[in-house]
Amino acid sequence: MNILVTGGAGFIGSNLLCYLHDRYSEAEFLNIDKLSYASDLSYLNSIKTSNRYRFKKLDIVDRDALRDIIRGFEPDGVFHLAAESHVDNSISGPEPFIQSNVVGTFNLLEECRRFWQQEDGNWNPHRFLHVSTDEVYGELGDEGAFSEKTPYAPNSPYSASKAGSDFIVRSYHHTYGMNVVTTNCSNNFGPHQHDEKLIPTVIRTALNGKEIPVYGKGENVRDWLYVKDHCEALDLVFQQGKKGDTYVIGGNNEWKNIDLVKKICDILNEEVGEGPEGDYKNLITFVMDRPGHDFRYAIDASKIKEELGWSATRSFEDHLRETVRWYMEQYQ
Ligand SMILES: NC(=O)c1ccc[n+]([C@@H]2O[C@H](COP(=O)([O-])OP(=O)(O)OC[C@H]3O[C@@H](n4cnc5c(N)ncnc54)[C@H](O)[C@@H]3O)[C@@H](O)[C@H]2O)c1
């Protein structure tokens, strides 16, 4: 089986490629990634010499180059993760988000459709997994959780671009019968995440003795999922998810930002212990809130649990500590 992964040099894509490569010993993998500031090919060191893994630097906005790659590699399945992913960047400069997330997803779908669909309208065996975010659903108040039935209400240029891509994917199933499946996942944490994201920022600034910036009063709530749990869920949805369906994925693990930041500081106090007056929490500094900052995200993951038997099983505490140690090695 030939598996194409887009965005495989980023945070989730690199974790996913290593996971899939180890799990499917017969499969061949091609990673296409434009190598943006958020990428790091060293995350793939454990598989880079494998004769079942290849990398091609490619921007999925470049449709002609993408066509050549698809025709050359002949994928049976696609895991589509390539995207601009940082909300703050989408506020300061939204255009790359529309290009990569909307136009890029269209290019990939259309080139896959042309490759997989036969002249008589029938399809060669294939599967297209589109990896999206819970942010497409907007924000929640104190109660409730997003499910597959929640109406879309994206609030940032990032989430709007992901919502746009979700709709194009949906239309390729409805109109052409393409074998697509979409996942909408909550916040991931774990190794390989870019410096700009919350957890790496907290660890990096704390270790440098700098102020730890927290938006507003830190009251915003996110549901955190360990990236390797997410990879297992993606694999399962790719293998067994119902054609044309969507699955929300979450950790059932809600944290106010401020509580999570304090938790990380406590781990650093135990692991390093060099915070001001013995406590890294003294570095926490509230900064002006992000414009339009969604208040709360939470996921009702009962569909994926009931249909596919998946739920987040790993211990949050253990994996947060392991994650902190991974970044300590990067930053110290
Ligand atoms: N990180 C999260 O918490 C989270 C949660 C839910 C969903 N997602 C989704 O998962 C996917 C991966 O997210 P991530 O956190 O790993 O992001 P990331 O920013 O770490 O990695 C994205 C990768 O995509 C590549 N890329 C971007 N535009 C491209 C283009 N035009 N052509 C080719 N490659 C391109 C980048 O170079 C980068 O390597 C995204 O689609 C994101 O929307 C992320």
XYZ file of C-alpha atoms and ligand atoms in Angstrom:
376
model
C 0.000 0.000 0.000
C 1.282 3.466 -0.901
C 0.468 6.126 1.675
C 0.879 9.822 0.966
C 1.185 12.066 4.033
C 1.029 15.835 3.582
C 2.565 18.105 6.224
C 4.652 15.213 7.565
C 7.505 17.470 8.693
C 5.241 19.318 11.137
C 4.132 18.467 14.658
C 1.347 15.918 14.190
C 2.475 14.740 10.741
C 5.943 13.715 11.954
C 4.514 11.847 14.941
C 1.996 10.183 12.629
C 4.558 9.128 10.026
C 6.775 7.487 12.649
C 3.738 5.745 14.128
C 2.405 4.467 10.768
C 5.837 3.442 9.519
C 6.398 1.256 12.573
C 2.892 -0.181 12.498
C 2.548 -1.085 8.802
C 5.671 -2.932 7.763
C 4.428 -3.533 4.204
C 3.410 0.058 3.452
C 5.458 2.648 1.546
C 5.278 6.278 2.631
C 5.782 9.535 0.804
C 5.893 12.712 2.873
C 5.223 15.961 1.028
C 5.808 19.189 2.902
C 6.787 22.679 1.839
C 9.075 22.932 4.892
C 7.642 26.062 6.436
C 9.026 27.659 9.608
C 6.968 25.066 11.572
C 8.734 22.026 10.054
C 11.752 20.077 11.128
C 12.928 17.060 9.167
C 15.025 15.874 12.110
C 11.749 14.762 13.714
C 11.805 11.986 11.115
C 15.354 10.799 11.856
C 14.116 7.423 13.085
C 12.666 6.577 9.656
C 14.683 8.699 7.237
C 16.957 5.861 6.122
C 14.094 3.384 5.683
C 13.623 2.140 2.134
C 9.849 2.467 2.739
C 10.012 6.210 3.406
C 10.606 9.103 1.042
C 10.403 12.870 1.394
C 9.630 15.425 -1.286
C 9.700 19.170 -0.628
C 6.534 20.448 -2.247
C 3.982 23.196 -1.769
C 0.499 21.770 -2.349
C -0.521 25.145 -3.758
C 1.640 24.222 -6.781
C -0.901 22.099 -8.604
C 1.305 20.981 -11.514
C 4.044 19.743 -9.202
C 1.449 18.014 -7.041
C -0.020 16.250 -10.075
C 3.413 14.890 -11.036
C 3.967 13.593 -7.515
C 0.588 11.866 -7.337
C 0.982 10.261 -10.763
C 4.505 9.155 -9.872
C 3.785 7.755 -6.412
C 0.298 6.313 -7.144
C -1.076 6.611 -3.592
C -3.718 4.203 -2.315
C -4.365 6.421 0.669
C -3.773 10.017 1.748
C -3.434 11.484 5.227
C -3.823 15.215 4.642
C -2.302 17.314 7.415
C -0.484 20.096 5.532
C -1.850 23.404 6.743
C -0.952 26.727 8.204
C -1.874 26.037 11.804
C -1.249 28.955 14.154
C -4.269 31.153 14.960
C -2.165 34.217 15.883
C -0.426 34.113 12.474
C -3.813 33.905 10.748
C -4.804 37.145 12.474
C -1.654 39.040 11.489
C -1.543 37.567 7.939
C -4.492 35.467 6.775
C -3.570 34.970 3.120
C -1.228 31.951 3.467
C -4.033 30.238 5.383
C -6.427 30.606 2.466
C -3.738 29.462 0.032
C -2.486 26.396 1.876
C -5.607 25.322 3.717
C -8.296 26.044 1.130
C -6.558 26.131 -2.282
C -4.017 23.478 -1.256
C -6.738 21.108 -0.057
C -8.696 21.648 -3.261
C -5.594 20.912 -5.362
C -4.921 17.712 -3.467
C -8.516 16.510 -3.700
C -8.817 17.323 -7.366
C -5.527 15.684 -8.336
C -6.432 12.601 -6.283
C -9.873 12.476 -7.885
C -8.367 12.637 -11.358
C -5.920 9.894 -10.483
C -8.362 7.580 -8.670
C -11.531 7.969 -10.744
C -11.744 5.853 -13.894
C -13.215 7.019 -17.183
C -16.412 5.013 -16.593
C -16.926 6.958 -13.341
C -15.926 4.041 -11.084
C -13.175 4.473 -8.569
C -9.916 2.664 -7.973
C -9.529 1.594 -4.321
C -8.483 4.587 -2.287
C -9.052 6.534 0.914
C -8.580 10.227 1.712
C -8.349 11.260 5.369
C -8.680 14.978 5.975
C -7.295 16.115 9.329
C -9.130 19.118 10.714
C -9.761 20.930 13.956
C -12.527 21.438 16.509
C -12.029 25.194 16.044
C -14.393 25.065 13.031
C -17.275 24.852 15.522
C -16.573 28.236 17.110
C -16.671 28.587 20.870
C -18.632 27.121 23.767
C -19.874 28.725 26.967
C -19.416 27.018 30.327
C -21.511 24.005 29.330
C -21.767 21.541 26.459
C -19.375 19.944 23.990
C -18.830 19.831 20.219
C -20.056 16.776 18.360
C -20.273 15.837 14.676
C -23.713 17.495 14.630
C -22.557 20.910 15.888
C -23.096 23.617 13.241
C -19.932 25.235 11.892
C -19.187 28.734 13.244
C -15.477 29.450 12.659
C -14.234 32.638 14.300
C -10.618 33.125 13.171
C -9.127 33.173 9.676
C -7.408 29.885 10.639
C -10.618 28.115 11.636
C -12.484 29.629 8.677
C -9.849 28.278 6.287
C -10.080 24.839 7.896
C -13.881 24.994 7.731
C -13.622 25.868 4.027
C -11.379 22.869 3.444
C -13.767 20.593 5.368
C -16.630 21.660 3.118
C -14.653 21.025 -0.069
C -13.759 17.543 1.227
C -17.408 16.911 2.069
C -18.488 17.974 -1.415
C -16.061 15.538 -3.065
C -17.856 12.695 -1.323
C -21.347 13.998 -1.959
C -20.768 14.995 -5.585
C -18.216 12.500 -6.868
C -18.504 9.618 -4.400
C -14.880 9.995 -3.305
C -13.918 7.847 -0.322
C -13.182 10.646 2.150
C -13.340 10.838 5.904
C -12.722 13.902 8.087
C -11.547 14.240 11.675
C -11.962 17.338 13.867
C -9.609 17.162 16.802
C -9.016 19.226 19.929
C -5.666 20.731 21.023
C -2.747 18.326 20.772
C 0.370 18.308 22.915
C 3.565 16.277 22.782
C 7.000 16.308 21.173
C 7.775 18.151 17.879
C 5.438 21.118 18.386
C 6.693 24.473 17.129
C 8.016 26.993 19.669
C 5.119 29.377 19.023
C 2.445 27.138 20.582
C 1.341 27.415 24.230
C 3.083 24.469 25.912
C 6.515 24.951 24.241
C 6.250 28.693 24.931
C 5.648 28.128 28.633
C 8.590 25.739 28.957
C 10.993 27.819 26.845
C 10.276 31.132 28.542
C 10.378 29.565 32.009
C 13.731 27.883 31.385
C 15.120 31.201 30.079
C 13.876 33.015 33.190
C 11.617 35.203 31.036
C 7.996 36.199 31.632
C 5.558 33.390 30.770
C 2.868 35.123 28.662
C -0.747 34.104 29.306
C -3.565 35.651 27.255
C -6.212 37.672 29.162
C -6.697 36.137 32.589
C -5.969 32.622 31.379
C -9.625 31.667 31.703
C -9.950 30.125 28.220
C -10.553 26.385 28.289
C -9.084 23.775 25.938
C -9.417 20.003 25.735
C -5.891 18.550 25.526
C -5.042 15.315 23.746
C -1.646 13.621 23.625
C -0.445 13.609 20.017
C 0.175 9.844 19.980
C -3.428 9.209 21.038
C -4.443 11.396 18.108
C -2.239 9.359 15.750
C -3.945 6.139 16.872
C -7.339 7.701 16.303
C -6.334 8.894 12.811
C -5.112 5.427 11.907
C -8.364 3.876 13.113
C -10.549 6.369 11.262
C -8.472 5.842 8.111
C -8.895 2.060 8.399
C -12.466 1.808 9.628
C -14.218 5.174 9.492
C -17.419 5.332 7.481
C -17.018 6.792 3.992
C -18.106 10.443 3.878
C -18.411 10.708 7.674
C -16.726 13.005 10.145
C -15.397 12.085 13.589
C -14.630 14.501 16.380
C -11.629 13.500 18.497
C -10.795 14.782 21.965
C -9.107 13.890 25.198
C -12.029 14.448 27.590
C -9.438 16.524 29.386
C -10.414 20.163 29.825
C -7.986 22.669 31.305
C -8.181 26.398 31.839
C -5.042 27.862 30.252
C -3.896 29.308 33.571
C -4.273 25.966 35.356
C -2.332 24.181 32.643
C 0.443 26.788 32.780
C 0.655 26.406 36.564
C 0.754 22.616 36.182
C 3.691 22.876 33.765
C 5.453 25.264 36.178
C 4.983 22.714 38.975
C 6.533 19.994 36.816
C 9.444 22.318 36.024
C 9.800 23.090 39.738
C 10.255 19.363 40.351
C 12.389 18.622 37.295
C 14.623 21.728 37.284
C 13.845 23.786 40.369
C 15.537 27.016 39.340
C 12.498 29.325 39.123
C 12.539 32.734 40.861
C 12.124 32.173 44.610
C 11.905 28.470 43.836
C 8.773 28.672 41.729
C 8.436 29.169 37.966
C 4.855 30.357 38.586
C 6.377 33.695 39.622
C 7.148 34.267 35.926
C 3.494 34.088 34.825
C 2.468 37.389 33.211
C -0.973 38.170 31.845
C -0.851 39.828 28.413
C -3.458 41.451 26.169
C -5.924 38.841 24.951
C -5.939 37.526 21.386
C -8.654 39.306 19.334
C -11.775 37.125 19.101
C -10.237 34.523 21.420
C -12.662 31.569 21.613
C -13.611 30.999 25.237
C -13.974 27.250 25.484
C -13.607 24.097 23.365
C -14.727 20.651 24.493
C -15.373 17.448 22.601
C -18.054 14.801 22.914
C -16.140 11.881 21.413
C -18.898 9.284 21.859
C -19.254 8.547 18.123
C -15.649 7.432 17.620
C -15.863 5.484 20.883
C -19.095 3.704 20.004
C -18.357 3.084 16.304
C -14.620 2.467 16.337
C -13.862 1.697 19.979
C -11.389 4.585 20.396
C -10.937 6.755 23.446
C -7.931 8.592 24.807
C -6.301 6.097 27.124
C -2.963 7.566 28.016
C -2.343 9.285 31.339
C -2.365 13.062 30.903
C -0.069 13.615 33.890
C 2.551 11.133 32.657
C 2.534 12.433 29.114
C 2.637 16.066 30.122
C 5.728 15.306 32.227
C 7.298 13.330 29.368
C 6.521 16.235 27.031
C 8.073 18.773 29.415
C 11.217 16.612 29.574
C 11.374 16.438 25.761
C 11.285 20.247 25.475
C 13.775 20.619 28.332
C 16.231 18.645 26.204
C 15.554 20.920 23.227
C 15.863 24.172 25.145
C 18.530 23.538 27.758
N -1.881 21.061 16.612
C -3.117 20.867 16.993
O -3.431 20.956 18.179
C -4.181 20.473 15.987
C -5.430 20.103 16.450
C -6.401 19.700 15.523
C -6.104 19.681 14.184
N -4.888 20.068 13.757
C -4.621 19.994 12.291
O -3.626 19.020 12.107
C -2.804 19.371 10.987
C -1.355 19.405 11.410
O -1.211 20.373 12.442
P 0.183 20.600 13.165
O -0.098 21.107 14.513
O 1.059 19.423 12.970
O 0.740 21.810 12.283
P 2.248 22.265 12.007
O 2.150 23.717 11.696
O 3.155 21.812 13.081
O 2.638 21.459 10.690
C 2.035 21.711 9.445
C 2.979 21.227 8.346
O 2.314 21.483 7.102
C 3.267 22.014 6.201
N 2.576 22.860 5.232
C 1.876 23.994 5.467
N 1.403 24.490 4.306
C 1.827 23.654 3.314
C 1.697 23.646 1.912
N 1.052 24.624 1.273
N 2.252 22.633 1.212
C 2.930 21.639 1.840
N 3.124 21.615 3.169
C 2.578 22.616 3.914
C 4.212 22.842 7.058
O 5.449 23.027 6.404
C 4.313 21.995 8.320
O 5.386 21.080 8.247
C -3.323 20.714 10.487
O -4.163 20.480 9.387
C -4.103 21.270 11.666
O -5.150 22.089 11.219
C -3.910 20.453 14.610
